């Protein structure tokens, strides 16, 4: 009987919205509750999102003492999850409208009891949750500012937790909307449809304070929920990987590389180095010049060569190649094409010309 009344009220709401020029989605069809393992997964997901949101607030340390989850209930069950005092606000999301050509707003709700609001204010002003608990008080604008970021973090955490949850049929992306000053009017503000309802009893600051959080999320069609799920990254075929490697190699091959020709290196005792002055002669043999190294400015050797000349200018004739070429599988392509700043490091390309050295002694 209750289900029939709820459905009729939903149809009436939709008809009246059309008469008023408001395009509201129809009530979602009744959903089948998931098996107990999925319900436990839903509760654990919200608890993890709650802990992650609390990590940004130092000593707040929210810990869920008790959690309940009601699957696909109507607005008549709001009283079973809503705290009797504290902060209440709408949650906003979007789903395709009736025509499928645009999007319509859809709403849920979040509520924080006075104990949680007080703890949030205290931890951000004094750095800790105070042991004293005063009487319940009206929520102020300052309170709303100080709890807003926490709720946004909680919603973002829920989006991460349930992005790939197969049984999810509520909006994945929700944001905090307008506060509801008269909590008893919440059932009149929300659209008549099915809602999933969470109630979490928490302790804060290591048990110094306690409170409740309630989440009320609208049920949407499975097609809409799947459309909002994060897109899986497509796996590249081997041909696509080879093409990426070739393009990456061509791009990196155009980069400029500074090289230095090292004619020779000599080790000397420190006392001899201190005695070096203008005119000092450092003898070397011809064999020393047969092992000239072409190095990157970082000191990494690229090629070997020997001293010679070309067109009357001193030059280095490149000879032996130092093994450093990358194998085909050394730098695999990423799952998504990288931007220029994201290209991974690669050994210096070998296809480069040796510039003549300036005239020397």
Tab-separated table of C-alpha atoms in Angstrom:
chain	number	residue	atom	x	y	z
A	1	UNK	CA	0.000	0.000	0.000
A	2	UNK	CA	2.789	2.392	0.939
A	3	UNK	CA	4.639	1.643	-2.300
A	4	UNK	CA	1.527	2.442	-4.347
A	5	UNK	CA	0.981	5.740	-2.560
A	6	UNK	CA	4.632	6.675	-3.040
A	7	UNK	CA	4.439	5.913	-6.773
A	8	UNK	CA	1.258	7.984	-7.198
A	9	UNK	CA	2.815	10.912	-5.358
A	10	UNK	CA	5.839	10.674	-7.641
A	11	UNK	CA	3.622	10.753	-10.761
A	12	UNK	CA	1.735	13.750	-9.380
A	13	UNK	CA	5.003	15.544	-8.663
A	14	UNK	CA	6.210	14.940	-12.211
A	15	UNK	CA	2.909	16.156	-13.725
A	16	UNK	CA	2.866	19.298	-11.567
A	17	UNK	CA	6.497	20.009	-12.438
A	18	UNK	CA	5.599	19.903	-16.131
A	19	UNK	CA	2.692	22.302	-15.550
A	20	UNK	CA	5.059	24.672	-13.705
A	21	UNK	CA	7.665	24.462	-16.444
A	22	UNK	CA	10.139	22.491	-14.323
A	23	UNK	CA	11.686	19.422	-15.902
A	24	UNK	CA	12.243	16.917	-13.115
A	25	UNK	CA	13.145	13.255	-13.709
A	26	UNK	CA	10.591	10.621	-12.870
A	27	UNK	CA	11.016	8.460	-9.826
A	28	UNK	CA	13.550	5.725	-10.350
A	29	UNK	CA	12.152	2.240	-10.448
A	30	UNK	CA	12.323	0.251	-7.256
A	31	UNK	CA	15.701	-1.355	-6.766
A	32	UNK	CA	16.509	-4.828	-5.546
A	33	UNK	CA	18.686	-4.758	-2.412
A	34	UNK	CA	22.163	-6.196	-2.987
A	35	UNK	CA	23.352	-9.277	-1.176
A	36	UNK	CA	24.818	-8.759	2.351
A	37	UNK	CA	28.392	-8.789	1.038
A	38	UNK	CA	27.660	-5.811	-1.221
A	39	UNK	CA	25.950	-3.960	1.610
A	40	UNK	CA	29.063	-4.496	3.738
A	41	UNK	CA	31.167	-3.208	0.832
A	42	UNK	CA	29.045	-0.030	0.684
A	43	UNK	CA	29.414	0.603	4.420
A	44	UNK	CA	33.187	0.000	4.358
A	45	UNK	CA	33.539	2.352	1.380
A	46	UNK	CA	31.879	5.242	3.186
A	47	UNK	CA	33.915	4.549	6.326
A	48	UNK	CA	37.171	4.657	4.327
A	49	UNK	CA	36.091	7.892	2.655
A	50	UNK	CA	35.305	9.332	6.087
A	51	UNK	CA	38.737	8.404	7.487
A	52	UNK	CA	40.469	9.853	4.404
A	53	UNK	CA	38.541	13.135	4.808
A	54	UNK	CA	39.511	13.317	8.488
A	55	UNK	CA	43.230	12.891	7.710
A	56	UNK	CA	43.358	16.534	6.618
A	57	UNK	CA	42.230	17.713	10.064
A	58	UNK	CA	44.964	16.462	12.368
A	59	UNK	CA	43.535	15.393	15.703
A	60	UNK	CA	39.932	15.096	14.446
A	61	UNK	CA	40.493	11.329	13.928
A	62	UNK	CA	36.926	10.265	13.021
A	63	UNK	CA	36.189	6.647	13.885
A	64	UNK	CA	32.925	4.906	12.956
A	65	UNK	CA	31.406	3.153	15.954
A	66	UNK	CA	28.247	2.007	14.209
A	67	UNK	CA	27.054	2.221	10.598
A	68	UNK	CA	23.702	1.425	9.038
A	69	UNK	CA	22.696	1.467	5.377
A	70	UNK	CA	19.144	1.483	4.017
A	71	UNK	CA	18.847	0.482	0.364
A	72	UNK	CA	16.204	2.158	-1.809
A	73	UNK	CA	13.923	3.766	0.795
A	74	UNK	CA	11.351	6.541	0.314
A	75	UNK	CA	11.366	9.920	2.047
A	76	UNK	CA	9.197	8.575	4.856
A	77	UNK	CA	12.329	6.891	6.244
A	78	UNK	CA	14.351	10.102	6.555
A	79	UNK	CA	13.568	10.274	10.256
A	80	UNK	CA	15.407	6.998	10.876
A	81	UNK	CA	18.776	8.412	9.781
A	82	UNK	CA	18.650	12.194	10.303
A	83	UNK	CA	20.214	13.570	13.516
A	84	UNK	CA	17.898	15.781	15.541
A	85	UNK	CA	20.241	18.796	15.560
A	86	UNK	CA	23.215	20.249	13.728
A	87	UNK	CA	23.851	21.054	10.040
A	88	UNK	CA	21.723	19.944	7.072
A	89	UNK	CA	22.405	20.762	3.416
A	90	UNK	CA	21.410	19.622	-0.036
A	91	UNK	CA	23.727	17.627	-2.292
A	92	UNK	CA	23.607	18.410	-5.999
A	93	UNK	CA	24.233	16.169	-8.991
A	94	UNK	CA	23.201	15.841	-12.633
A	95	UNK	CA	21.523	13.104	-14.686
A	96	UNK	CA	20.208	13.051	-18.272
A	97	UNK	CA	16.779	14.667	-18.550
A	98	UNK	CA	13.670	13.044	-19.984
A	99	UNK	CA	14.582	13.976	-23.565
A	100	UNK	CA	18.128	12.638	-23.261
A	101	UNK	CA	19.446	15.777	-24.961
A	102	UNK	CA	20.455	17.629	-21.805
A	103	UNK	CA	20.939	17.233	-18.078
A	104	UNK	CA	18.657	17.832	-15.110
A	105	UNK	CA	19.620	18.560	-11.524
A	106	UNK	CA	19.074	15.855	-8.958
A	107	UNK	CA	19.357	16.288	-5.205
A	108	UNK	CA	20.321	14.387	-2.101
A	109	UNK	CA	21.155	15.536	1.432
A	110	UNK	CA	23.862	15.437	4.092
A	111	UNK	CA	23.462	16.055	7.821
A	112	UNK	CA	26.031	16.485	10.609
A	113	UNK	CA	24.977	16.465	14.244
A	114	UNK	CA	25.990	19.281	16.603
A	115	UNK	CA	28.781	17.172	18.125
A	116	UNK	CA	30.507	16.817	14.754
A	117	UNK	CA	30.023	20.483	13.858
A	118	UNK	CA	31.524	21.554	17.204
A	119	UNK	CA	34.487	19.189	16.786
A	120	UNK	CA	35.141	20.485	13.247
A	121	UNK	CA	35.122	24.075	14.481
A	122	UNK	CA	37.359	23.333	17.480
A	123	UNK	CA	39.999	21.369	15.596
A	124	UNK	CA	40.374	24.175	13.043
A	125	UNK	CA	40.490	27.004	15.611
A	126	UNK	CA	42.309	25.503	18.587
A	127	UNK	CA	44.008	22.531	16.904
A	128	UNK	CA	42.251	19.886	19.010
A	129	UNK	CA	38.837	18.525	19.880
A	130	UNK	CA	37.751	19.955	23.242
A	131	UNK	CA	36.464	17.631	25.947
A	132	UNK	CA	33.734	20.051	27.066
A	133	UNK	CA	30.374	19.588	25.389
A	134	UNK	CA	27.870	22.407	25.479
A	135	UNK	CA	24.152	22.427	24.666
A	136	UNK	CA	23.036	22.169	21.042
A	137	UNK	CA	23.101	25.551	19.305
A	138	UNK	CA	21.972	26.964	15.947
A	139	UNK	CA	24.441	26.530	13.094
A	140	UNK	CA	26.149	29.796	12.125
A	141	UNK	CA	27.709	30.963	8.847
A	142	UNK	CA	31.146	30.398	10.342
A	143	UNK	CA	30.187	26.789	11.119
A	144	UNK	CA	29.095	26.262	7.498
A	145	UNK	CA	32.392	27.614	6.163
A	146	UNK	CA	34.407	25.356	8.476
A	147	UNK	CA	32.511	22.132	7.670
A	148	UNK	CA	32.200	22.709	3.903
A	149	UNK	CA	35.685	21.445	2.998
A	150	UNK	CA	35.238	18.330	5.130
A	151	UNK	CA	31.996	17.433	3.343
A	152	UNK	CA	33.612	18.040	-0.066
A	153	UNK	CA	36.454	15.705	0.904
A	154	UNK	CA	33.965	13.092	2.073
A	155	UNK	CA	32.057	13.265	-1.235
A	156	UNK	CA	35.290	13.051	-3.220
A	157	UNK	CA	36.323	10.018	-1.179
A	158	UNK	CA	32.979	8.325	-1.891
A	159	UNK	CA	33.459	8.960	-5.614
A	160	UNK	CA	36.843	7.209	-5.433
A	161	UNK	CA	35.486	4.298	-3.433
A	162	UNK	CA	32.466	3.595	-5.639
A	163	UNK	CA	33.747	4.535	-9.089
A	164	UNK	CA	33.983	0.869	-10.129
A	165	UNK	CA	31.301	-0.558	-7.816
A	166	UNK	CA	29.058	-2.646	-10.067
A	167	UNK	CA	25.920	-2.287	-7.919
A	168	UNK	CA	26.116	1.519	-7.666
A	169	UNK	CA	22.921	3.229	-8.815
A	170	UNK	CA	23.367	6.677	-7.262
A	171	UNK	CA	25.171	9.734	-8.743
A	172	UNK	CA	28.936	9.400	-8.540
A	173	UNK	CA	29.689	13.104	-8.701
A	174	UNK	CA	27.934	15.158	-6.033
A	175	UNK	CA	28.721	18.568	-4.575
A	176	UNK	CA	27.549	20.464	-1.515
A	177	UNK	CA	24.537	22.679	-2.186
A	178	UNK	CA	22.493	25.128	-0.158
A	179	UNK	CA	22.005	24.694	3.609
A	180	UNK	CA	18.530	23.700	4.794
A	181	UNK	CA	17.620	25.878	7.752
A	182	UNK	CA	14.342	24.125	8.567
A	183	UNK	CA	15.234	20.442	8.680
A	184	UNK	CA	11.617	19.339	8.947
A	185	UNK	CA	11.083	20.710	5.426
A	186	UNK	CA	13.756	18.502	3.855
A	187	UNK	CA	11.219	15.850	2.805
A	188	UNK	CA	9.241	18.585	1.016
A	189	UNK	CA	12.312	19.925	-0.779
A	190	UNK	CA	13.567	16.585	-2.084
A	191	UNK	CA	11.839	14.919	-5.013
A	192	UNK	CA	9.627	11.911	-4.345
A	193	UNK	CA	11.786	8.955	-5.424
A	194	UNK	CA	13.837	6.185	-3.857
A	195	UNK	CA	16.941	7.069	-1.836
A	196	UNK	CA	19.851	5.183	-0.350
A	197	UNK	CA	20.445	6.295	3.249
A	198	UNK	CA	23.556	5.986	5.393
A	199	UNK	CA	23.807	6.724	9.115
A	200	UNK	CA	27.229	6.659	10.784
A	201	UNK	CA	27.792	7.124	14.521
A	202	UNK	CA	31.276	8.514	15.124
A	203	UNK	CA	33.718	9.263	17.875
A	204	UNK	CA	36.081	12.188	17.366
A	205	UNK	CA	39.391	13.232	18.857
A	206	UNK	CA	40.065	9.783	20.273
A	207	UNK	CA	36.669	9.516	21.921
A	208	UNK	CA	36.475	13.071	23.269
A	209	UNK	CA	33.290	13.835	21.324
A	210	UNK	CA	30.703	11.834	19.407
A	211	UNK	CA	28.114	12.528	16.741
A	212	UNK	CA	26.302	11.256	13.658
A	213	UNK	CA	26.564	11.790	9.913
A	214	UNK	CA	23.675	10.994	7.574
A	215	UNK	CA	23.914	10.714	3.783
A	216	UNK	CA	20.817	10.539	1.576
A	217	UNK	CA	21.591	9.818	-2.090
A	218	UNK	CA	18.986	9.540	-4.865
A	219	UNK	CA	18.559	6.303	-6.797
A	220	UNK	CA	19.153	6.742	-10.544
A	221	UNK	CA	18.857	4.372	-13.488
A	222	UNK	CA	21.644	1.864	-14.037
A	223	UNK	CA	22.343	3.304	-17.496
A	224	UNK	CA	22.954	6.741	-15.976
A	225	UNK	CA	25.166	5.246	-13.258
A	226	UNK	CA	27.277	3.335	-15.790
A	227	UNK	CA	27.638	6.485	-17.919
A	228	UNK	CA	29.102	8.291	-14.898
A	229	UNK	CA	31.587	5.515	-14.105
A	230	UNK	CA	35.272	6.253	-14.810
A	231	UNK	CA	36.278	5.129	-18.285
A	232	UNK	CA	38.623	2.168	-18.390
A	233	UNK	CA	41.919	2.795	-20.174
A	234	UNK	CA	42.064	0.980	-23.482
A	235	UNK	CA	44.834	-1.574	-23.891
A	236	UNK	CA	47.178	-0.854	-26.785
A	237	UNK	CA	47.924	-3.521	-29.372
A	238	UNK	CA	51.517	-4.470	-30.137
A	239	UNK	CA	51.289	-2.673	-33.505
A	240	UNK	CA	50.154	0.508	-31.723
A	241	UNK	CA	53.008	0.149	-29.236
A	242	UNK	CA	55.561	-0.187	-32.027
A	243	UNK	CA	54.100	2.862	-33.763
A	244	UNK	CA	54.330	4.822	-30.510
A	245	UNK	CA	57.971	3.791	-30.037
A	246	UNK	CA	58.831	4.932	-33.563
A	247	UNK	CA	57.081	8.284	-33.087
A	248	UNK	CA	58.704	8.754	-29.690
A	249	UNK	CA	62.154	7.958	-31.092
A	250	UNK	CA	61.642	10.397	-33.968
A	251	UNK	CA	60.568	13.145	-31.575
A	252	UNK	CA	63.447	12.645	-29.162
A	253	UNK	CA	65.893	12.377	-32.064
A	254	UNK	CA	65.282	16.057	-32.862
A	255	UNK	CA	66.405	17.184	-29.409
A	256	UNK	CA	69.673	19.140	-29.049
A	257	UNK	CA	72.494	17.410	-27.170
A	258	UNK	CA	75.708	19.161	-26.087
A	259	UNK	CA	78.863	17.043	-26.428
A	260	UNK	CA	82.476	17.605	-25.422
A	261	UNK	CA	85.539	15.953	-26.948
A	262	UNK	CA	87.906	14.954	-24.135
A	263	UNK	CA	91.441	14.721	-25.547
A	264	UNK	CA	92.905	13.207	-22.432
A	265	UNK	CA	92.575	12.969	-18.683
A	266	UNK	CA	95.451	12.833	-16.256
A	267	UNK	CA	95.600	12.219	-12.538
A	268	UNK	CA	98.172	14.181	-10.555
A	269	UNK	CA	99.032	14.293	-6.872
A	270	UNK	CA	97.453	17.252	-5.145
A	271	UNK	CA	100.855	18.780	-4.398
A	272	UNK	CA	101.652	18.852	-8.156
A	273	UNK	CA	98.285	20.402	-8.927
A	274	UNK	CA	99.061	23.185	-6.427
A	275	UNK	CA	102.320	23.803	-8.314
A	276	UNK	CA	100.693	24.263	-11.731
A	277	UNK	CA	101.221	27.670	-13.292
A	278	UNK	CA	101.280	29.368	-16.683
A	279	UNK	CA	103.931	27.672	-18.836
A	280	UNK	CA	103.809	24.284	-17.137
A	281	UNK	CA	104.201	21.478	-19.689
A	282	UNK	CA	102.216	18.255	-19.332
A	283	UNK	CA	103.779	15.682	-21.657
A	284	UNK	CA	101.742	12.917	-23.297
A	285	UNK	CA	102.341	10.253	-25.896
A	286	UNK	CA	100.689	9.787	-29.289
A	287	UNK	CA	98.916	6.720	-27.946
A	288	UNK	CA	96.980	8.961	-25.558
A	289	UNK	CA	95.252	10.641	-28.487
A	290	UNK	CA	93.950	7.366	-29.897
A	291	UNK	CA	91.401	7.037	-27.090
A	292	UNK	CA	89.576	10.369	-27.272
A	293	UNK	CA	86.083	10.179	-25.745
A	294	UNK	CA	83.030	12.118	-26.864
A	295	UNK	CA	81.017	12.821	-23.713
A	296	UNK	CA	77.754	14.413	-22.726
A	297	UNK	CA	78.059	17.424	-20.412
A	298	UNK	CA	77.025	15.156	-17.534
A	299	UNK	CA	80.164	13.045	-18.107
A	300	UNK	CA	78.434	10.116	-19.811
A	301	UNK	CA	80.597	8.686	-22.639
A	302	UNK	CA	78.914	8.364	-26.037
A	303	UNK	CA	81.622	7.556	-28.607
A	304	UNK	CA	85.377	7.020	-28.875
A	305	UNK	CA	87.592	8.523	-31.528
A	306	UNK	CA	91.040	9.834	-32.361
A	307	UNK	CA	92.529	13.221	-33.069
A	308	UNK	CA	92.843	14.252	-36.718
A	309	UNK	CA	92.195	17.161	-39.033
A	310	UNK	CA	89.839	18.180	-41.794
A	311	UNK	CA	90.334	21.076	-44.222
A	312	UNK	CA	93.214	22.319	-42.104
A	313	UNK	CA	91.190	22.295	-38.883
A	314	UNK	CA	91.606	20.081	-35.851
A	315	UNK	CA	88.899	17.401	-35.794
A	316	UNK	CA	87.915	14.202	-34.022
A	317	UNK	CA	87.404	11.113	-36.141
A	318	UNK	CA	84.702	9.030	-34.538
A	319	UNK	CA	85.466	5.378	-34.204
A	320	UNK	CA	84.292	2.826	-31.674
A	321	UNK	CA	80.736	3.054	-30.438
A	322	UNK	CA	80.230	2.727	-26.701
A	323	UNK	CA	77.386	0.275	-26.046
A	324	UNK	CA	74.450	2.322	-24.844
A	325	UNK	CA	71.730	1.904	-27.451
A	326	UNK	CA	68.287	1.159	-26.014
A	327	UNK	CA	66.632	-2.096	-26.880
A	328	UNK	CA	63.185	-2.128	-28.420
A	329	UNK	CA	61.507	-2.923	-25.113
A	330	UNK	CA	63.494	-0.603	-22.859
A	331	UNK	CA	61.013	2.273	-22.997
A	332	UNK	CA	57.471	0.861	-23.270
A	333	UNK	CA	54.710	3.282	-24.267
A	334	UNK	CA	52.427	4.476	-21.484
A	335	UNK	CA	48.728	3.703	-21.387
A	336	UNK	CA	47.975	7.238	-22.543
A	337	UNK	CA	49.965	9.378	-24.931
A	338	UNK	CA	52.349	11.597	-22.913
A	339	UNK	CA	52.720	15.305	-23.364
A	340	UNK	CA	56.072	16.834	-24.176
A	341	UNK	CA	56.934	17.333	-20.502
A	342	UNK	CA	55.951	13.764	-19.622
A	343	UNK	CA	58.322	11.969	-22.010
A	344	UNK	CA	60.441	9.428	-20.123
A	345	UNK	CA	64.206	9.599	-20.108
A	346	UNK	CA	66.023	7.809	-22.922
A	347	UNK	CA	69.718	7.208	-23.656
A	348	UNK	CA	71.274	9.878	-25.828
A	349	UNK	CA	70.653	9.172	-29.574
A	350	UNK	CA	73.739	8.014	-31.511
A	351	UNK	CA	72.764	9.496	-34.852
A	352	UNK	CA	74.566	12.825	-34.549
A	353	UNK	CA	77.352	14.541	-36.466
A	354	UNK	CA	80.631	15.467	-34.879
A	355	UNK	CA	81.280	19.204	-35.263
A	356	UNK	CA	84.886	20.232	-36.012
A	357	UNK	CA	86.863	21.528	-33.096
A	358	UNK	CA	88.189	25.113	-33.232
A	359	UNK	CA	91.850	25.557	-34.103
A	360	UNK	CA	94.159	24.795	-31.230
A	361	UNK	CA	97.858	24.644	-30.541
